[in-house]
Amino acid sequence: MKINVGFLILMGFIIGVITCYFFGKKTILKKYIQLLEKTNNKVKKIIKNAEKKGDSIKKNKIIQAKEKFIELQSKYEKNIHFREKKIKDKENRLSKEIEIYFNKNNRLDAQIYDYEKKFKILKRTKKEFNYIHIKQINLLEKISNYSSEEAKNELINLLKDEAKTKAQTYIQNIIEESQLTAKMEAKKIIIQAIQRIGTEQAIENAVSIFHIESDDVKGRIIGREGRNIRALEKATGVEIIVDDTPEAILLSCFNPIRREVARLSLHKLVIDGRIHPARIEEIVEKTEKQIEEEIIDIGKKNIIDLGIHGIHPQLIKMIGRMKYRSSYGQNLLQHSREVANLSGILASELGLNAKIAKRAGLLHDIGKIPEKETELPHAILGMQYAEKYGENIEVCNAIGSHHDEIEMKVLISPIIQISDSISGARPGIRKNSFESYSKRLKNLEDIAFSFYGVNKAFAIQAGRELRVLVESKKIDDQKAFQLSCDIKEKIKNEMTYPGQIKVTVIRETRAVQIAR
């Protein structure tokens, strides 16, 4: 602003000099003075206006600077507040962690102190116990007049008994755990047994022997180029084995009725002497009809003998077929008759329906005579046959549950199961001679009597269970369990027996007083 004013003054001055020079000094000077005054006034106005504008601009800049300062101050204060809050939170968290750490240390110190105190008490108690124990040992030595070696031996025996008792407890726990997997292990054992003796059993139960007077008959049975034997095998469905076995021909087939048809047909052909394919077919056809009639007659005869009525004709045929079927070497029809008679007697004694019991007992094993191949257990299959041919609910349930495949829902069912067990357990019935049976029972009882504390021993259930009565004063509960294990091991090591033998040790305490 100052540069503009000077410039104007200079210009005014130059103009005034020039004016004075042309118009005269006075006029020029007067006019110059007037012009100069005007110029000064203008300059003053300009200066005044410039000062006003400068003040206004200055005020605006100051206001803007203050506003900017306030804005920056607010942002800074916010940042400061946020940082202070963050620092404060960290301080609080750190103080809490420090407090928790010190609390844990204090608790740990208290626990250590408590443990040390308990350890000292335990140590002192142990010393006192050892002192009392030594004192008792010395007292026992004085009372019993034992030498040091004798006392040591007695102590060793005591420790042995204690260790043995603990070991038996441990063994008992293991046995209880193993019972959870007993079913699977039993299946494995059965499979192994089948692998070992399945072939022998198949040979024994699937082969019949046809005796002949001389080996010359074998050639006639075989025929020219084997046509007779092929015709016989085709007609009967049985494999006929002619080998070097003297005076015998083997008939091999799983179906016992087919084997019987083949045996009877061969017998008729040998007696008749005319052995050729046409005659073979004729004889086999007649024999099949004869066997079928015989089966029906056998079924009818047995149900009449037992006083049973209203059985379906198909079930009568199945009863007749039982004659040609064996189970564990026991004839199935004879076994079913025994079960029927036993069931009738038991039902009569209990006030139940003896006829229903006999009916269920006779039919309980019809599932072993299948009409076609099946994978069902024979009890379930027999129950299905009974339902199919109109037997009532009690008979069906008794048949299906006699091996616990289904739940027993009627009172007849356990009677059938008991009768079945009695018939199967009868000494000598299942290929066991009476002499070996009685000898095995005696050996079982002798093994039991060979142990200390045994009062009585009984081999029951055809030798499948050994019950041992012990003296309660000599044998406690732990020793009773140990005794059962020892007897079991001795039986396994010294005897040969079928199936399994259950060893039951019974310890009984009796308190007897007499009032006089």
Short mmCIF file of C-alpha atoms in Angstrom, two decimals:
data_model
loop_
_atom_site.label_atom_id
_atom_site.label_comp_id
_atom_site.label_asym_id
_atom_site.label_seq_id
_atom_site.Cartn_x
_atom_site.Cartn_y
_atom_site.Cartn_z
CA MET A 1 0.00 0.00 0.00
CA LYS A 2 2.87 2.43 0.77
CA ILE A 3 4.43 1.95 -2.65
CA ASN A 4 1.19 3.00 -4.40
CA VAL A 5 0.83 6.20 -2.36
CA GLY A 6 4.39 7.31 -3.12
CA PHE A 7 3.95 6.55 -6.73
CA LEU A 8 0.82 8.71 -6.82
CA ILE A 9 2.57 11.56 -5.01
CA LEU A 10 5.46 11.42 -7.45
CA MET A 11 3.13 11.46 -10.37
CA GLY A 12 1.25 14.35 -8.89
CA PHE A 13 4.45 16.18 -8.35
CA ILE A 14 5.59 15.68 -11.91
CA ILE A 15 2.23 16.75 -13.22
CA GLY A 16 2.29 19.85 -11.04
CA VAL A 17 5.75 20.84 -12.25
CA ILE A 18 4.71 20.41 -15.84
CA THR A 19 1.47 22.33 -15.22
CA CYS A 20 3.35 25.13 -13.59
CA TYR A 21 5.72 25.20 -16.39
CA PHE A 22 3.01 25.64 -19.06
CA PHE A 23 0.34 27.72 -17.27
CA GLY A 24 2.37 29.70 -14.97
CA LYS A 25 3.78 29.31 -11.68
CA LYS A 26 0.83 30.67 -9.67
CA THR A 27 -1.90 29.13 -11.57
CA ILE A 28 -0.01 25.98 -11.81
CA LEU A 29 0.93 26.11 -8.18
CA LYS A 30 -2.66 26.84 -7.13
CA LYS A 31 -4.02 24.14 -9.26
CA TYR A 32 -1.20 21.87 -8.11
CA ILE A 33 -2.11 22.55 -4.49
CA GLN A 34 -5.76 21.86 -5.14
CA LEU A 35 -4.86 18.77 -7.08
CA LEU A 36 -2.45 17.77 -4.39
CA GLU A 37 -5.14 18.20 -1.73
CA LYS A 38 -7.55 16.15 -3.78
CA THR A 39 -4.86 13.60 -4.29
CA ASN A 40 -4.07 13.55 -0.60
CA ASN A 41 -7.74 13.12 0.23
CA LYS A 42 -8.01 10.30 -2.24
CA VAL A 43 -4.84 8.82 -0.87
CA LYS A 44 -6.19 9.08 2.64
CA LYS A 45 -9.45 7.50 1.60
CA ILE A 46 -7.53 4.75 -0.17
CA ILE A 47 -5.30 4.29 2.88
CA LYS A 48 -8.34 4.29 5.15
CA ASN A 49 -10.15 1.79 2.99
CA ALA A 50 -7.00 -0.33 2.76
CA GLU A 51 -6.62 -0.22 6.54
CA LYS A 52 -10.27 -1.24 6.95
CA LYS A 53 -9.83 -4.10 4.47
CA GLY A 54 -6.59 -5.13 6.19
CA ASP A 55 -8.29 -5.14 9.58
CA SER A 56 -11.17 -7.14 8.17
CA ILE A 57 -8.80 -9.64 6.51
CA LYS A 58 -6.74 -9.80 9.71
CA LYS A 59 -9.81 -10.48 11.80
CA ASN A 60 -10.97 -13.17 9.39
CA LYS A 61 -7.55 -14.81 9.40
CA ILE A 62 -7.41 -14.66 13.18
CA ILE A 63 -10.89 -16.23 13.41
CA GLN A 64 -9.91 -18.94 10.91
CA ALA A 65 -6.66 -19.58 12.80
CA LYS A 66 -8.58 -19.85 16.08
CA GLU A 67 -11.10 -22.22 14.55
CA LYS A 68 -8.29 -24.36 13.10
CA PHE A 69 -6.53 -24.30 16.45
CA ILE A 70 -9.72 -25.33 18.25
CA GLU A 71 -10.28 -28.13 15.73
CA LEU A 72 -6.69 -29.42 16.06
CA GLN A 73 -6.87 -29.06 19.82
CA SER A 74 -10.09 -31.15 19.88
CA LYS A 75 -8.54 -33.89 17.73
CA TYR A 76 -5.42 -33.92 19.87
CA GLU A 77 -7.46 -34.08 23.06
CA LYS A 78 -9.46 -37.00 21.62
CA ASN A 79 -6.28 -38.86 20.69
CA ILE A 80 -4.84 -38.16 24.10
CA HIS A 81 -8.06 -39.35 25.79
CA PHE A 82 -8.14 -42.55 23.69
CA ARG A 83 -4.50 -43.30 24.46
CA GLU A 84 -5.00 -42.58 28.12
CA LYS A 85 -8.01 -44.92 28.20
CA LYS A 86 -6.06 -47.65 26.42
CA ILE A 87 -3.16 -47.26 28.81
CA LYS A 88 -5.55 -47.30 31.74
CA ASP A 89 -7.21 -50.50 30.51
CA LYS A 90 -3.83 -52.15 30.12
CA GLU A 91 -2.86 -51.00 33.58
CA ASN A 92 -6.10 -52.43 35.05
CA ARG A 93 -5.65 -55.74 33.23
CA LEU A 94 -2.03 -55.94 34.27
CA SER A 95 -2.92 -55.12 37.87
CA LYS A 96 -5.56 -57.88 37.85
CA GLU A 97 -3.09 -60.40 36.40
CA ILE A 98 -0.54 -59.39 39.00
CA GLU A 99 -3.18 -59.77 41.71
CA ILE A 100 -4.19 -63.23 40.40
CA TYR A 101 -0.53 -64.25 40.18
CA PHE A 102 0.10 -63.18 43.76
CA ASN A 103 -3.08 -64.94 44.91
CA LYS A 104 -1.96 -68.14 43.18
CA ASN A 105 1.46 -67.84 44.71
CA ASN A 106 -0.11 -67.32 48.10
CA ARG A 107 -2.37 -70.36 47.66
CA LEU A 108 0.55 -72.40 46.38
CA ASP A 109 2.62 -71.36 49.36
CA ALA A 110 -0.28 -72.29 51.65
CA GLN A 111 -0.67 -75.69 49.95
CA ILE A 112 3.06 -76.34 50.14
CA TYR A 113 3.00 -75.45 53.80
CA ASP A 114 -0.04 -77.67 54.34
CA TYR A 115 1.59 -80.58 52.47
CA GLU A 116 4.80 -80.19 54.41
CA LYS A 117 2.80 -80.20 57.61
CA LYS A 118 0.89 -83.32 56.55
CA PHE A 119 4.12 -85.00 55.44
CA LYS A 120 5.65 -84.35 58.82
CA ILE A 121 2.55 -85.78 60.51
CA LEU A 122 2.64 -88.80 58.17
CA LYS A 123 6.33 -89.29 58.83
CA ARG A 124 5.76 -89.10 62.56
CA THR A 125 2.78 -91.49 62.29
CA LYS A 126 4.88 -93.90 60.23
CA LYS A 127 7.59 -93.86 62.88
CA GLU A 128 4.98 -94.50 65.56
CA PHE A 129 3.47 -97.31 63.47
CA ASN A 130 6.88 -98.88 62.91
CA TYR A 131 7.59 -98.62 66.61
CA ILE A 132 4.24 -100.24 67.50
CA HIS A 133 4.77 -102.89 64.80
CA ILE A 134 8.22 -103.77 66.18
CA LYS A 135 6.78 -103.79 69.67
CA GLN A 136 4.00 -106.16 68.58
CA ILE A 137 6.50 -108.44 66.85
CA ASN A 138 8.61 -108.56 70.00
CA LEU A 139 5.52 -109.25 72.08
CA LEU A 140 4.45 -112.01 69.70
CA GLU A 141 7.90 -113.55 69.90
CA LYS A 142 7.67 -113.57 73.68
CA ILE A 143 4.14 -114.97 73.76
CA SER A 144 4.67 -117.62 71.09
CA ASN A 145 8.27 -118.44 72.03
CA TYR A 146 9.14 -118.21 68.33
CA SER A 147 12.71 -117.82 67.23
CA SER A 148 13.63 -115.00 64.92
CA GLU A 149 13.71 -117.29 61.88
CA GLU A 150 10.37 -118.84 62.75
CA ALA A 151 8.81 -115.42 63.20
CA LYS A 152 10.19 -114.36 59.81
CA ASN A 153 8.80 -117.47 58.16
CA GLU A 154 5.42 -116.86 59.79
CA LEU A 155 5.48 -113.27 58.60
CA ILE A 156 6.43 -114.39 55.07
CA ASN A 157 3.53 -116.85 55.02
CA LEU A 158 1.21 -114.11 56.22
CA LEU A 159 2.39 -111.81 53.45
CA LYS A 160 2.04 -114.62 50.92
CA ASP A 161 -1.58 -115.21 51.94
CA GLU A 162 -2.28 -111.49 51.74
CA ALA A 163 -0.66 -111.25 48.31
CA LYS A 164 -2.54 -114.32 47.13
CA THR A 165 -5.83 -112.84 48.33
CA LYS A 166 -5.13 -109.60 46.48
CA ALA A 167 -4.15 -111.56 43.40
CA GLN A 168 -7.39 -113.53 43.55
CA THR A 169 -9.35 -110.28 43.87
CA TYR A 170 -7.54 -108.98 40.81
CA ILE A 171 -8.23 -112.22 38.94
CA GLN A 172 -11.91 -112.00 39.91
CA ASN A 173 -12.12 -108.49 38.46
CA ILE A 174 -10.48 -109.71 35.25
CA ILE A 175 -12.95 -112.61 35.06
CA GLU A 176 -15.90 -110.24 35.51
CA GLU A 177 -14.55 -108.06 32.71
CA SER A 178 -13.96 -111.08 30.47
CA GLN A 179 -17.58 -112.16 30.93
CA LEU A 180 -18.58 -109.12 28.87
CA THR A 181 -16.82 -110.67 25.86
CA ALA A 182 -17.67 -114.28 26.78
CA LYS A 183 -20.32 -114.59 24.08
CA MET A 184 -17.92 -113.67 21.31
CA GLU A 185 -15.22 -115.98 22.71
CA ALA A 186 -17.75 -118.81 22.98
CA LYS A 187 -18.64 -118.38 19.32
CA LYS A 188 -14.94 -118.54 18.42
CA ILE A 189 -14.53 -121.75 20.46
CA ILE A 190 -17.56 -123.32 18.75
CA ILE A 191 -16.18 -122.41 15.33
CA GLN A 192 -12.81 -123.94 16.23
CA ALA A 193 -14.54 -127.10 17.47
CA ILE A 194 -16.49 -127.32 14.19
CA GLN A 195 -13.22 -126.94 12.27
CA ARG A 196 -11.65 -129.78 14.25
CA ILE A 197 -14.44 -132.37 14.38
CA GLY A 198 -16.94 -131.22 11.76
CA THR A 199 -15.64 -133.67 9.16
CA GLU A 200 -15.83 -136.65 11.53
CA GLN A 201 -19.38 -135.75 12.57
CA ALA A 202 -20.45 -135.35 8.93
CA ILE A 203 -19.05 -138.80 8.08
CA GLU A 204 -20.76 -140.35 11.08
CA ASN A 205 -24.17 -138.75 10.53
CA ALA A 206 -24.32 -138.72 6.72
CA VAL A 207 -23.27 -142.30 5.91
CA SER A 208 -25.18 -145.61 6.18
CA ILE A 209 -23.63 -149.06 5.71
CA PHE A 210 -25.36 -151.74 3.60
CA HIS A 211 -24.04 -155.20 4.45
CA ILE A 212 -23.82 -157.90 1.76
CA GLU A 213 -23.07 -161.61 2.03
CA SER A 214 -20.19 -161.65 -0.45
CA ASP A 215 -18.20 -159.33 -2.65
CA ASP A 216 -19.69 -160.95 -5.78
CA VAL A 217 -22.87 -158.94 -5.21
CA LYS A 218 -20.88 -155.71 -5.63
CA GLY A 219 -20.30 -156.46 -9.31
CA ARG A 220 -23.99 -157.08 -9.91
CA ILE A 221 -24.88 -153.82 -8.11
CA ILE A 222 -22.37 -151.88 -10.22
CA GLY A 223 -23.60 -153.47 -13.45
CA ARG A 224 -22.12 -153.33 -16.90
CA GLU A 225 -20.00 -150.16 -17.22
CA GLY A 226 -21.60 -148.93 -13.97
CA ARG A 227 -25.11 -148.43 -15.39
CA ASN A 228 -26.87 -150.08 -12.43
CA ILE A 229 -25.15 -147.94 -9.79
CA ARG A 230 -25.74 -144.76 -11.85
CA ALA A 231 -29.44 -145.61 -12.18
CA LEU A 232 -29.67 -146.26 -8.44
CA GLU A 233 -27.94 -142.99 -7.56
CA LYS A 234 -30.17 -141.06 -9.95
CA ALA A 235 -33.37 -142.62 -8.60
CA THR A 236 -32.52 -142.23 -4.89
CA GLY A 237 -30.34 -139.10 -4.85
CA VAL A 238 -27.76 -140.97 -2.75
CA GLU A 239 -24.09 -141.45 -3.50
CA ILE A 240 -23.24 -145.18 -3.46
CA ILE A 241 -19.60 -145.93 -2.65
CA VAL A 242 -18.33 -149.36 -3.61
CA ASP A 243 -14.70 -149.72 -2.50
CA ASP A 244 -12.38 -152.34 -0.99
CA THR A 245 -14.38 -152.48 2.26
CA PRO A 246 -15.21 -156.18 2.67
CA GLU A 247 -18.91 -157.18 2.54
CA ALA A 248 -20.14 -153.58 2.79
CA ILE A 249 -21.35 -150.76 0.58
CA LEU A 250 -21.46 -147.15 1.81
CA LEU A 251 -24.55 -144.96 1.22
CA SER A 252 -23.68 -141.27 1.55
CA CYS A 253 -26.34 -138.53 1.81
CA PHE A 254 -27.30 -135.82 4.28
CA ASN A 255 -30.98 -136.74 4.00
CA PRO A 256 -31.59 -139.77 6.29
CA ILE A 257 -34.86 -140.68 4.54
CA ARG A 258 -33.15 -140.91 1.16
CA ARG A 259 -30.47 -143.11 2.70
CA GLU A 260 -33.18 -145.38 4.14
CA VAL A 261 -34.92 -145.58 0.74
CA ALA A 262 -31.61 -146.52 -0.90
CA ARG A 263 -30.85 -149.11 1.80
CA LEU A 264 -34.26 -150.81 1.54
CA SER A 265 -34.16 -150.67 -2.27
CA LEU A 266 -30.74 -152.34 -2.32
CA HIS A 267 -31.97 -154.99 0.12
CA LYS A 268 -34.97 -155.81 -2.11
CA LEU A 269 -32.85 -155.85 -5.28
CA VAL A 270 -30.26 -158.20 -3.78
CA ILE A 271 -32.96 -160.58 -2.52
CA ASP A 272 -34.81 -160.47 -5.85
CA GLY A 273 -31.62 -160.94 -7.86
CA ARG A 274 -32.91 -158.94 -10.86
CA ILE A 275 -30.72 -155.84 -10.88
CA HIS A 276 -31.06 -153.62 -13.93
CA PRO A 277 -32.06 -149.92 -14.47
CA ALA A 278 -35.78 -150.56 -15.13
CA ARG A 279 -36.12 -152.82 -12.09
CA ILE A 280 -34.16 -150.34 -9.98
CA GLU A 281 -36.56 -147.48 -10.82
CA GLU A 282 -39.56 -149.69 -10.07
CA ILE A 283 -38.19 -150.87 -6.69
CA VAL A 284 -37.14 -147.33 -5.63
CA GLU A 285 -40.60 -145.94 -6.47
CA LYS A 286 -42.31 -148.67 -4.42
CA THR A 287 -39.87 -148.17 -1.53
CA GLU A 288 -40.51 -144.41 -1.49
CA LYS A 289 -44.26 -145.01 -1.25
CA GLN A 290 -43.67 -147.59 1.47
CA ILE A 291 -41.45 -145.18 3.46
CA GLU A 292 -43.98 -142.37 3.02
CA GLU A 293 -46.79 -144.59 4.33
CA GLU A 294 -44.55 -145.82 7.14
CA ILE A 295 -43.74 -142.23 8.11
CA ILE A 296 -47.44 -141.36 8.32
CA ASP A 297 -48.17 -144.55 10.30
CA ILE A 298 -45.33 -143.81 12.72
CA GLY A 299 -46.61 -140.24 13.23
CA LYS A 300 -50.20 -141.40 13.84
CA LYS A 301 -49.09 -144.20 16.17
CA ASN A 302 -47.04 -141.82 18.33
CA ILE A 303 -49.76 -139.18 18.67
CA ILE A 304 -52.28 -141.93 19.56
CA ASP A 305 -49.88 -143.38 22.15
CA LEU A 306 -49.46 -139.96 23.73
CA GLY A 307 -53.18 -139.16 23.61
CA ILE A 308 -52.79 -136.15 21.35
CA HIS A 309 -55.52 -135.25 18.83
CA GLY A 310 -56.19 -132.74 16.07
CA ILE A 311 -52.64 -132.42 14.71
CA HIS A 312 -52.31 -131.25 11.10
CA PRO A 313 -51.41 -134.07 8.61
CA GLN A 314 -48.23 -132.23 7.60
CA LEU A 315 -47.08 -132.14 11.23
CA ILE A 316 -47.87 -135.87 11.51
CA LYS A 317 -45.49 -136.49 8.60
CA MET A 318 -42.79 -134.45 10.34
CA ILE A 319 -43.25 -136.49 13.52
CA GLY A 320 -42.83 -139.68 11.48
CA ARG A 321 -39.67 -138.34 9.82
CA MET A 322 -38.12 -137.86 13.27
CA LYS A 323 -37.53 -141.62 13.36
CA TYR A 324 -34.84 -141.20 10.70
CA ARG A 325 -33.16 -138.20 12.33
CA SER A 326 -30.68 -138.20 15.21
CA SER A 327 -29.40 -135.36 17.39
CA TYR A 328 -26.07 -135.82 19.21
CA GLY A 329 -26.46 -139.57 18.58
CA GLN A 330 -29.92 -139.59 20.18
CA ASN A 331 -32.91 -140.63 18.05
CA LEU A 332 -35.04 -137.53 17.56
CA LEU A 333 -38.41 -139.29 17.78
CA GLN A 334 -37.46 -141.13 20.97
CA HIS A 335 -36.17 -137.86 22.44
CA SER A 336 -39.40 -136.01 21.52
CA ARG A 337 -41.54 -138.75 23.09
CA GLU A 338 -39.50 -138.52 26.30
CA VAL A 339 -39.88 -134.74 26.38
CA ALA A 340 -43.65 -135.06 25.78
CA ASN A 341 -44.07 -137.58 28.63
CA LEU A 342 -41.91 -135.59 31.05
CA SER A 343 -43.72 -132.35 30.15
CA GLY A 344 -47.11 -133.99 30.73
CA ILE A 345 -46.04 -135.27 34.17
CA LEU A 346 -44.58 -131.90 35.24
CA ALA A 347 -47.65 -130.00 33.99
CA SER A 348 -49.98 -132.37 35.87
CA GLU A 349 -48.02 -131.91 39.11
CA LEU A 350 -48.24 -128.13 38.71
CA GLY A 351 -51.94 -128.13 37.88
CA LEU A 352 -51.43 -127.03 34.26
CA ASN A 353 -52.86 -128.45 31.03
CA ALA A 354 -51.01 -131.78 30.54
CA LYS A 355 -52.34 -132.27 26.98
CA ILE A 356 -50.96 -128.92 25.82
CA ALA A 357 -47.63 -129.73 27.51
CA LYS A 358 -47.44 -133.14 25.78
CA ARG A 359 -48.33 -131.56 22.45
CA ALA A 360 -45.60 -128.91 22.77
CA GLY A 361 -43.08 -131.51 23.99
CA LEU A 362 -43.70 -133.79 21.00
CA LEU A 363 -43.44 -130.90 18.50
CA HIS A 364 -40.59 -128.94 20.12
CA ASP A 365 -37.92 -130.24 17.69
CA ILE A 366 -39.91 -130.30 14.41
CA GLY A 367 -37.63 -127.50 13.20
CA LYS A 368 -34.93 -130.13 12.82
CA ILE A 369 -36.97 -131.68 9.97
CA PRO A 370 -36.90 -128.76 7.48
CA GLU A 371 -39.00 -128.88 4.30
CA LYS A 372 -36.29 -126.81 2.57
CA GLU A 373 -32.88 -125.39 3.39
CA THR A 374 -32.94 -122.45 5.81
CA GLU A 375 -30.58 -120.48 8.04
CA LEU A 376 -33.06 -120.06 10.92
CA PRO A 377 -32.44 -121.78 14.30
CA HIS A 378 -34.49 -124.98 14.60
CA ALA A 379 -36.57 -123.57 17.49
CA ILE A 380 -37.70 -120.54 15.45
CA LEU A 381 -38.29 -122.69 12.36
CA GLY A 382 -40.36 -125.16 14.42
CA MET A 383 -42.43 -122.28 15.83
CA GLN A 384 -43.11 -121.06 12.28
CA TYR A 385 -44.25 -124.55 11.23
CA ALA A 386 -46.54 -124.74 14.27
CA GLU A 387 -48.07 -121.34 13.47
CA LYS A 388 -48.46 -122.28 9.81
CA TYR A 389 -50.37 -125.50 10.61
CA GLY A 390 -52.74 -124.00 13.17
CA GLU A 391 -51.21 -124.78 16.60
CA ASN A 392 -52.26 -122.50 19.47
CA ILE A 393 -50.18 -119.67 20.94
CA GLU A 394 -48.98 -121.63 23.99
CA VAL A 395 -47.56 -124.46 21.89
CA CYS A 396 -45.89 -122.03 19.45
CA ASN A 397 -44.26 -120.03 22.24
CA ALA A 398 -43.04 -123.20 23.99
CA ILE A 399 -41.44 -124.46 20.74
CA GLY A 400 -39.79 -121.13 19.89
CA SER A 401 -38.44 -120.42 23.39
CA HIS A 402 -37.08 -123.83 24.46
CA HIS A 403 -33.54 -122.62 23.61
CA ASP A 404 -34.21 -118.99 24.70
CA GLU A 405 -34.36 -117.64 21.13
CA ILE A 406 -37.54 -115.76 22.08
CA GLU A 407 -39.08 -114.67 25.40
CA MET A 408 -41.12 -117.22 27.37
CA LYS A 409 -44.67 -115.89 27.70
CA VAL A 410 -46.58 -118.95 29.01
CA LEU A 411 -45.98 -121.36 31.90
CA ILE A 412 -45.71 -124.34 29.54
CA SER A 413 -42.53 -122.90 27.95
CA PRO A 414 -40.12 -123.42 30.89
CA ILE A 415 -41.57 -126.93 31.39
CA ILE A 416 -40.64 -127.86 27.79
CA GLN A 417 -37.16 -126.41 28.27
CA ILE A 418 -36.64 -128.36 31.51
CA SER A 419 -37.92 -131.61 29.98
CA ASP A 420 -35.66 -131.16 26.96
CA SER A 421 -32.64 -130.69 29.25
CA ILE A 422 -33.58 -133.73 31.35
CA SER A 423 -33.95 -135.96 28.28
CA GLY A 424 -30.66 -134.80 26.79
CA ALA A 425 -28.78 -135.06 30.10
CA ARG A 426 -29.86 -138.63 30.88
CA PRO A 427 -26.71 -140.70 31.45
CA GLY A 428 -25.70 -142.74 28.43
CA ILE A 429 -28.30 -141.24 26.10
CA ARG A 430 -25.82 -139.27 24.02
CA LYS A 431 -23.09 -141.80 23.27
CA ASN A 432 -21.67 -141.87 26.79
CA SER A 433 -21.51 -145.26 28.41
CA PHE A 434 -22.81 -145.53 31.96
CA GLU A 435 -19.44 -146.77 33.22
CA SER A 436 -17.52 -143.77 31.89
CA TYR A 437 -20.29 -141.47 33.10
CA SER A 438 -20.24 -142.78 36.69
CA LYS A 439 -16.44 -142.80 36.71
CA ARG A 440 -16.34 -139.18 35.60
CA LEU A 441 -18.75 -138.15 38.37
CA LYS A 442 -16.65 -139.93 40.98
CA ASN A 443 -13.45 -138.32 39.69
CA LEU A 444 -15.07 -134.89 39.90
CA GLU A 445 -16.06 -135.43 43.54
CA ASP A 446 -12.63 -136.85 44.40
CA ILE A 447 -10.93 -133.76 42.98
CA ALA A 448 -13.12 -131.55 45.19
CA PHE A 449 -12.37 -133.62 48.31
CA SER A 450 -8.62 -133.31 47.68
CA PHE A 451 -8.71 -129.65 48.79
CA TYR A 452 -8.54 -128.39 52.38
CA GLY A 453 -11.79 -127.25 54.01
CA VAL A 454 -14.18 -129.17 51.70
CA ASN A 455 -17.03 -130.74 53.64
CA LYS A 456 -19.20 -132.23 50.84
CA ALA A 457 -19.09 -132.42 47.03
CA PHE A 458 -21.85 -133.33 44.56
CA ALA A 459 -21.54 -133.83 40.79
CA ILE A 460 -24.96 -132.94 39.33
CA GLN A 461 -26.62 -132.35 35.94
CA ALA A 462 -24.94 -135.39 34.37
CA GLY A 463 -21.51 -134.14 35.42
CA ARG A 464 -21.96 -130.64 34.01
CA GLU A 465 -21.85 -128.98 37.44
CA LEU A 466 -19.81 -129.66 40.59
CA ARG A 467 -21.20 -128.20 43.83
CA VAL A 468 -18.74 -128.00 46.72
CA LEU A 469 -19.80 -127.29 50.32
CA VAL A 470 -17.00 -125.88 52.51
CA GLU A 471 -16.65 -125.32 56.26
CA SER A 472 -17.25 -121.65 57.02
CA LYS A 473 -14.73 -121.63 59.89
CA LYS A 474 -11.88 -122.81 57.67
CA ILE A 475 -12.72 -121.05 54.38
CA ASP A 476 -13.65 -117.35 54.15
CA ASP A 477 -15.23 -115.58 51.17
CA GLN A 478 -11.92 -114.77 49.44
CA LYS A 479 -10.63 -118.30 49.91
CA ALA A 480 -13.92 -119.67 48.56
CA PHE A 481 -13.38 -117.87 45.26
CA GLN A 482 -9.74 -119.02 45.24
CA LEU A 483 -10.87 -122.61 45.92
CA SER A 484 -13.27 -122.56 42.94
CA CYS A 485 -10.42 -121.39 40.69
CA ASP A 486 -8.06 -124.11 42.01
CA ILE A 487 -10.67 -126.87 41.53
CA LYS A 488 -11.40 -125.61 38.01
CA GLU A 489 -7.69 -125.70 37.10
CA LYS A 490 -7.25 -129.20 38.52
CA ILE A 491 -10.27 -130.48 36.55
CA LYS A 492 -8.89 -128.96 33.34
CA ASN A 493 -5.45 -130.51 33.91
CA GLU A 494 -6.48 -134.00 35.09
CA MET A 495 -9.77 -134.83 33.35
CA THR A 496 -11.16 -135.24 29.83
CA TYR A 497 -14.81 -134.23 29.53
CA PRO A 498 -17.29 -133.01 26.89
CA GLY A 499 -18.58 -129.45 26.93
CA GLN A 500 -17.96 -127.55 30.16
CA ILE A 501 -18.15 -128.12 33.92
CA LYS A 502 -19.44 -125.43 36.25
CA VAL A 503 -17.75 -125.34 39.68
CA THR A 504 -19.88 -123.80 42.47
CA VAL A 505 -18.35 -123.34 45.93
CA ILE A 506 -20.95 -122.76 48.67
CA ARG A 507 -19.95 -121.30 52.04
CA GLU A 508 -22.66 -121.23 54.65
CA THR A 509 -22.71 -119.84 58.18
CA ARG A 510 -25.38 -121.24 60.49
CA ALA A 511 -26.36 -119.86 63.87
CA VAL A 512 -28.25 -122.52 65.87
CA GLN A 513 -29.68 -122.01 69.34
CA ILE A 514 -32.03 -124.25 71.29
CA ALA A 515 -34.66 -122.83 73.61
CA ARG A 516 -35.29 -125.17 76.56
#
